[in-house]
Amino acid sequence: MAVESRYGSGSFGLSDRANRIRIYQTLVVVGLLGTIELLPRLGLVEPTTLIPLTEMLSEIVSLTVSGELTPHIIQTFSAIFAAFALGIATGIPTGVLLWRYDSLKDILDPYLLTYYAIPVFAFYPLLIAIFGLNILPIITIAWLFSVVIIITNTASGLKEIPDIYPEVGRNLNLSSAQMFRHIYLPAATPYVFTGLKLGFIYALIGTVASEFILAENGLGWLISFSYDSFDVQTMYASMLFVILVSLVVNVALIVIERRLYQRART
Amino acid sequence: LDDLEQRLTGDGGFGDDGTFTGDATVTHWPDLMYNAPYHVALENGYFEEEGIEIDFVGSEGGGTTVRNVVDGGLPFGEVATPAAINAYLAGTPIVVVAGATRTVDEINWVAPTGSEIESIEDLEGGTMGFTSAGSVTETTAALVSSNVDEIDPESVEFQEMGGVGEGVTAVEDGAIDAAANMDPIYSDQQEEEETWQVVFWAGDYVDRFQQTSIIVDPDVVEEYPDAVETYLDARAQGIESLREDPEAAAEVFSDGAEGFSTEVMRDAIENVDPDEYYTTGEFDVEGLQNVEEAMYATDLLDEDEDIPWDEIFDQSFLDEDDHIDFEEI
Amino acid sequence: MLELHNLSKTYGLNDSSVSTVNAVDGIDLMVEEGEFVSIIGPTGCGKSTLFELIGALIDPTEGEVRIEDDPVTEPDERIGMVFQDTSTFPWLSVIENVEFGLKMNGVPKTERRDRAREMIDLVGLSGFEEASPTELSGGMNQRVAIARTLVMNPDIILMDEPFGALDEQTRLILGEELLRIWRETGATILFVTHSINEAVHLSDRIAVMSARPGRFKEIVENPLPRPRTDDILGRDEYNDIVNRLWDELRAESKKGLQQKMEEEAQEYGAPEGA
Amino acid sequence: MLELHNLSKTYGLNDSSVSTVNAVDGIDLMVEEGEFVSIIGPTGCGKSTLFELIGALIDPTEGEVRIEDDPVTEPDERIGMVFQDTSTFPWLSVIENVEFGLKMNGVPKTERRDRAREMIDLVGLSGFEEASPTELSGGMNQRVAIARTLVMNPDIILMDEPFGALDEQTRLILGEELLRIWRETGATILFVTHSINEAVHLSDRIAVMSARPGRFKEIVENPLPRPRTDDILGRDEYNDIVNRLWDELRAESKKGLQQKMEEEAQEYGAPEGA
Amino acid sequence: MSTKSQTPLLDDRQIVRLGRIAVPIVILVLWQLGAEVYGQFALVTPAETLETAVDGFQDGWMVEDLLVTLTTLVIAYIIAVVSGIWVGIMLGLNRFWQEVFEPAILGTYSIPKITLFPIFLLIFGLGMDSMIAFGWFHGVFPVLILTMSAMATIDDTHMNVAQSLGLSQWQRFKEVIVPSILAGLVIGLRLGFSLTFLGIIIGEMFAARAGLGHSLMLYMETVQVDRMLAIITVLVLVASVINAVFYIIETRLRRRAGSSGDVAAM
Ligand SMILES: Nc1ncnc2c1ncn2[C@@H]1O[C@H](COP(=O)(O)OP(=O)(O)OP(=O)(O)O)[C@@H](O)[C@H]1O
Ligand SMILES: Nc1ncnc2c1ncn2[C@@H]1O[C@H](COP(=O)(O)OP(=O)(O)OP(=O)(O)O)[C@@H](O)[C@H]1O
Ligand SMILES: [Mg+2]
Ligand SMILES: [Mg+2]
């Protein structure tokens, strides 16, 4: 622990420090955005390489108004949410299994660890052969991307629960259902949530990335298609759109996560 | 221009009298039919004779190849004609200096051997798969359906499959009635056993189609016109050699390509008829007309948009006799 | 009345090929209603095991536990437990923690709120009802845990080193509060501690456990009168009983420490001369 | 001789507009060579801060530290420190931990091995040389930390609640060993503890610190003769001094606890009636 | 905690060992079945794949691509590791700047980075430079983030010990900081490797002149399923072997350092 964190609390006027941090953070962001705006404006880079930020934004607006973005947004987010829902439905039970059965976890551990080194995108043609050219192959890839992080976080989240909590439950003679609902579940929630957070981000990355390389529609495809067809405006607009969406989602998830951890911190 | 030299210093550079060292790209290098002349020219030393030391780098089809030429700093590329036009219209600095292939004779639609779908008539009310949006199989399908008399094209459903492999798997499973295929993939799949029966060849309904053309960096056109000359020359020699001795060309092609045997390449070359398929540079009026029509049909061009042929195409590297009048298109 | 008859526990009997640990061996004890009994003993002698047996969290290898002559075979609501480690649920607020057991037993909301508030008051935490345990110090958390146990109105409370993690002064202050609460509720308390002072300060009787296997080496009556104010510290009876307990414990503690070092040495792989 | 002159520390002076904490205020002390001085005081009164000042880990706001009349302004090899928390390096074996300081000072391998072995022997850990600290109990880890300090041959050893995390019996046993080591090495020892018994058991003098800002409220001479065997516990002088220290400390402890609860309450956001 | 049967036929260790062997066998069996069901244009059998892979090494077509990819990987990874550790330590040493930059770093980490690939192409051109830059961009974040968070786990007391023993800056770095953060660092290095690898493969699949990802796309297009699977197999093998090495190092370190701080694995 760094010195501040040991004594980190309201009584040492952290709010002032927090303000300074916020000021610097703003400066960093403004500097970055300003650079993107000014480089093409001042003619320091070609307009075919980079367009000013404001143009990207107005392009986003016009793409949205004209409805051009809509089908891609629907496509991409259907895939993300479907994959994520599938990830939760399969990942959490599997995580619970791994937690209940130590040997199963020991068996799978090394495989789970190397899992993310596998280029799952390469299975796309196979998935098309299986499911046909529709949204399912993308959902499958995004699911493959997100499920394992959900599994491992669920398993380790449950494992992290201090023995003492179930013991309190046993002293109160709780039924197994009560035990799960009122002890294991809330105790593991913050850790499991971290898994879900990452799972969602991975589903997003998996979806956009496979659209980018392989698919024929979706936001990822729109970026790569407009790149290929020299439509730099649309390319930057859709890129910025994807980035903004993932940042917003990420911030929302982090805020929820912080809350949960604050409650669980012991 | 500094930029150009800088980009080229890594890979080589241009000399006087048309000699140069560098990379170029051909769409779908090294496997598909567009590539055969280059393999032959490389193998027979036509490039070397012209003082050209060249390496070809691969790229996927469509706009990607044009992108590769521009972002890859490549002086030359053979790319899909619609993609080149499209790129130019989007403001990309390229010049189309020559035609490359002018038919779609390597493309066909197949059904499993023994199935009831034996000819285009049988597709009435059926489903036909093409590979992907904007691909040559899509544009060809559109042209075929506008030329076909045997059936009502309105009754045929067109379905995007994602690729040749996905299409043929789907047609095997019976999910669609006919799948787009193309040489040498088709000949390869036919080699060991008669897997497919051809429902129709695209060439039977589309006579000419300027599939690919050669694009060049405008700076190169400006500064090193000789290099363009020698490059086109070497390629043309490759085509002539291929036409003269398809047998030998097949062997060279199979060596250069990845994973296709000499027999397969021989069949494939035979299927496309090299005299018709390849051009030694000249453009084809009907072929370009079809390109334009296909671009309207697939929404690559808006209704009210015209192609400024004169701006995009530069015939100055072709023989006077071969020049066409763009007004005719 | 709480009775322990020949209570014994050997760990690892069921796992074939794993060496067994005889943690608790033949414990007999009778505790009167409203009595405060402390248990002291060296580390690892089986104090927590004994409590888990009494609370029926684990099954005895031999012997039995009886309350008012009923054998206790599964967790019984007449017994409440306060654990050594922080055991408040961080995902609940203070008041939710305190009313947790009531809620699980289906007590209606308003009733349980009232009872919880009363207990929070009793342990001196009024005003902190809505706080999260994570915002409170260790001592305050233990008060919450005690309130959570008290609210169930147990006849018997087992407290396993509830102040173990706190410093001596805080312990003393909380101990005094515990005595007050004990008087007000009239519960029977069994109390594990490492601190002789604490045991003497609080209890009617003090059981000294031997090093493993844990047996009662001696049960000492505490002659000090109640209420015990600060001035007991100087009295001769105080010094006598402290010294007597020290004597009992010293040998066992050395033995316990020895056992522990040996176990560690074994685990580490038999160092030569330890 | 170690002298502290008007030693003071206020935290947070440099961070503009941040509220400051006056942790240690005007400490004066003279410690003779070979003396054993304990410091007791309520939580948060500045004991650790005082030690960090003496060890020159932090700079004083005012005042100075002198050894044999030299001002000490940066960590000095004549001063060795043993910290409250486990401070052994888990990535080194026991012997590597002990010889760490020697190695950093460029002592050749064989020499430092020999000296480390000797110290490991002195703290009773022979046989555990190659063990990893993670395999050892808290008490054993503290012995390693003590050996690591002793091997540097410091004239003055500052021990900040070295046995804080251990139970009372283990503390007693380690305390006895510490006395033996102290006799053998002849070092000057400054010792922070929460336990009055421990302080009385070990020291020549005992300084009682006030609640924050930490000042020396009183420095008590310990009249008990050495060697202090178990029977001192029963003696009147023992009881007298324990009681006297208790009296001194009680008020400060309550004040310290009050301070702490206020801080917590503030953090939580001003509960109404706590 | 574990649920042990009364009279086990096999002890846990044997079950785990057998289970670990069983996992790849199960995968192979499923693969074989899949090949039979989905036909030669979607999936070829493991045996055929192996044969093609062997041929790839004898014939050389695989070797060339593998060399290109590995060279890119090694260069990108080294740059990612060096820069990630350096920045991670610098920010880890200074709480203030860490807090200023943390949101930006975590935010960038969570966006689908592939969408930014066109920018790399626009800046670095189509070639190895782009692949290296993009691989670096993928891999540097986990290294940086885990180094930074490992820095926060350095025990203050350990730093105090170092100070009281009068260690120099360099000695403190070498003897205390490095060993303290090693466990987290190695996890960062592993994740960084996986992501650099993934980034390069994705990049090559999208646009490259050569490399395994590039050929993968080529063989996808020309329906050479055997070669496609051979490449996937080689990719998985390369990733697994390197990850296995990391796994072993991590297990060792964890054993050595006790169960000190399970740094959240992503
Ligand atoms: N579940 C278990 N399985 C096997 N052995 C156990 C188990 N629980 C405790 N033990 C062993 O039984 C002995 C007694 O443990 P117990 O926790 O009851 O001691 P304790 O007196 O409470 O110790 P402390 O004072 O350290 O809390 C110890 O040697 C311990 O290692
Ligand atoms: N680096 C720091 N910055 C600001 N305040 C600090 C810092 N270190 C300590 N303090 C504050 O100074 C006061 C004294 O702290 P110190 O750690 O010296 O107390 P202590 O007597 O050792 O307490 P304990 O008995 O709990 O170990 C406390 O109020 C603490 O919060
Ligand atoms: Mg216990
Ligand atoms: Mg302290």
PDB file of C-alpha atoms in Angstrom, chain A residues 46 48-49 124-130 132-134 213-217 221 224-232 235, chain B residues 60-61 63-68 70-71 83 86-88 90-92 131-133 159-162 165-166 169 173 300:
ATOM      1  CA  GLU A  46      -3.376  14.985 -44.647  1.00  0.00           C
ATOM      2  CA  THR A  48      -7.074  11.572 -45.987  1.00  0.00           C
ATOM      3  CA  THR A  49      -5.200  10.409 -42.886  1.00  0.00           C
ATOM      4  CA  TYR A 124     -15.432 -18.008 -38.374  1.00  0.00           C
ATOM      5  CA  PRO A 125     -15.692 -19.925 -41.682  1.00  0.00           C
ATOM      6  CA  LEU A 126     -16.381 -23.091 -39.761  1.00  0.00           C
ATOM      7  CA  LEU A 127     -19.091 -21.334 -37.811  1.00  0.00           C
ATOM      8  CA  ILE A 128     -20.626 -20.023 -41.010  1.00  0.00           C
ATOM      9  CA  ALA A 129     -20.652 -23.535 -42.328  1.00  0.00           C
ATOM     10  CA  ILE A 130     -22.437 -24.633 -39.174  1.00  0.00           C
ATOM     11  CA  GLY A 132     -25.050 -20.115 -42.036  1.00  0.00           C
ATOM     12  CA  LEU A 133     -24.269 -16.512 -42.848  1.00  0.00           C
ATOM     13  CA  ASN A 134     -26.259 -14.809 -40.134  1.00  0.00           C
ATOM     14  CA  ILE A 213     -12.301  -8.733 -40.273  1.00  0.00           C
ATOM     15  CA  LEU A 214     -14.981 -11.077 -41.406  1.00  0.00           C
ATOM     16  CA  ALA A 215     -18.553  -9.999 -41.454  1.00  0.00           C
ATOM     17  CA  GLU A 216     -20.687  -8.099 -43.935  1.00  0.00           C
ATOM     18  CA  ASN A 217     -22.477  -5.762 -41.583  1.00  0.00           C
ATOM     19  CA  TRP A 221     -17.685  -3.930 -40.704  1.00  0.00           C
ATOM     20  CA  SER A 224     -13.320  -1.664 -42.259  1.00  0.00           C
ATOM     21  CA  PHE A 225     -15.565  -1.192 -45.288  1.00  0.00           C
ATOM     22  CA  SER A 226     -15.227   2.558 -45.233  1.00  0.00           C
ATOM     23  CA  TYR A 227     -11.503   2.179 -44.786  1.00  0.00           C
ATOM     24  CA  ASP A 228     -11.337  -0.051 -47.840  1.00  0.00           C
ATOM     25  CA  SER A 229     -13.494   2.248 -49.888  1.00  0.00           C
ATOM     26  CA  PHE A 230     -11.502   5.341 -48.919  1.00  0.00           C
ATOM     27  CA  ASP A 231     -14.399   6.854 -47.050  1.00  0.00           C
ATOM     28  CA  VAL A 232     -12.310   8.379 -44.280  1.00  0.00           C
ATOM     29  CA  MET A 235     -14.466   5.479 -41.054  1.00  0.00           C
TER      30      MET A 235
ATOM     31  CA  GLU B  60      -7.794  -9.918 -50.564  1.00  0.00           C
ATOM     32  CA  GLY B  61     -10.085  -8.758 -53.295  1.00  0.00           C
ATOM     33  CA  GLY B  63     -11.228  -2.358 -52.097  1.00  0.00           C
ATOM     34  CA  THR B  64      -8.591  -3.976 -49.892  1.00  0.00           C
ATOM     35  CA  THR B  65      -6.244  -4.378 -52.817  1.00  0.00           C
ATOM     36  CA  VAL B  66      -6.562  -0.744 -53.808  1.00  0.00           C
ATOM     37  CA  ARG B  67      -6.001   0.161 -50.159  1.00  0.00           C
ATOM     38  CA  ASN B  68      -2.889  -1.980 -50.131  1.00  0.00           C
ATOM     39  CA  VAL B  70      -2.071   3.179 -51.573  1.00  0.00           C
ATOM     40  CA  ASP B  71      -1.214   2.457 -47.900  1.00  0.00           C
ATOM     41  CA  ALA B  83     -12.987  -1.026 -56.679  1.00  0.00           C
ATOM     42  CA  ASN B  86     -14.805   3.573 -56.472  1.00  0.00           C
ATOM     43  CA  ALA B  87     -11.490   4.500 -54.874  1.00  0.00           C
ATOM     44  CA  TYR B  88     -10.881   7.186 -57.417  1.00  0.00           C
ATOM     45  CA  ALA B  90     -13.545   8.698 -53.103  1.00  0.00           C
ATOM     46  CA  GLY B  91     -10.542  10.900 -53.803  1.00  0.00           C
ATOM     47  CA  THR B  92      -7.762   8.356 -53.841  1.00  0.00           C
ATOM     48  CA  THR B 131     -19.900 -14.996 -51.890  1.00  0.00           C
ATOM     49  CA  SER B 132     -20.091 -11.512 -50.479  1.00  0.00           C
ATOM     50  CA  ALA B 133     -21.533  -8.107 -51.099  1.00  0.00           C
ATOM     51  CA  GLN B 159     -28.252 -15.140 -50.770  1.00  0.00           C
ATOM     52  CA  GLU B 160     -24.968 -13.926 -49.414  1.00  0.00           C
ATOM     53  CA  MET B 161     -22.872 -16.805 -48.097  1.00  0.00           C
ATOM     54  CA  GLY B 162     -19.658 -15.207 -46.863  1.00  0.00           C
ATOM     55  CA  GLY B 165     -16.297 -22.463 -48.835  1.00  0.00           C
ATOM     56  CA  GLU B 166     -19.372 -21.419 -46.911  1.00  0.00           C
ATOM     57  CA  THR B 169     -20.894 -26.307 -47.687  1.00  0.00           C
ATOM     58  CA  ASP B 173     -26.254 -29.518 -46.961  1.00  0.00           C
ATOM     59  CA  LEU B 300     -21.672   1.251 -55.742  1.00  0.00           C
TER      60      LEU B 300
END
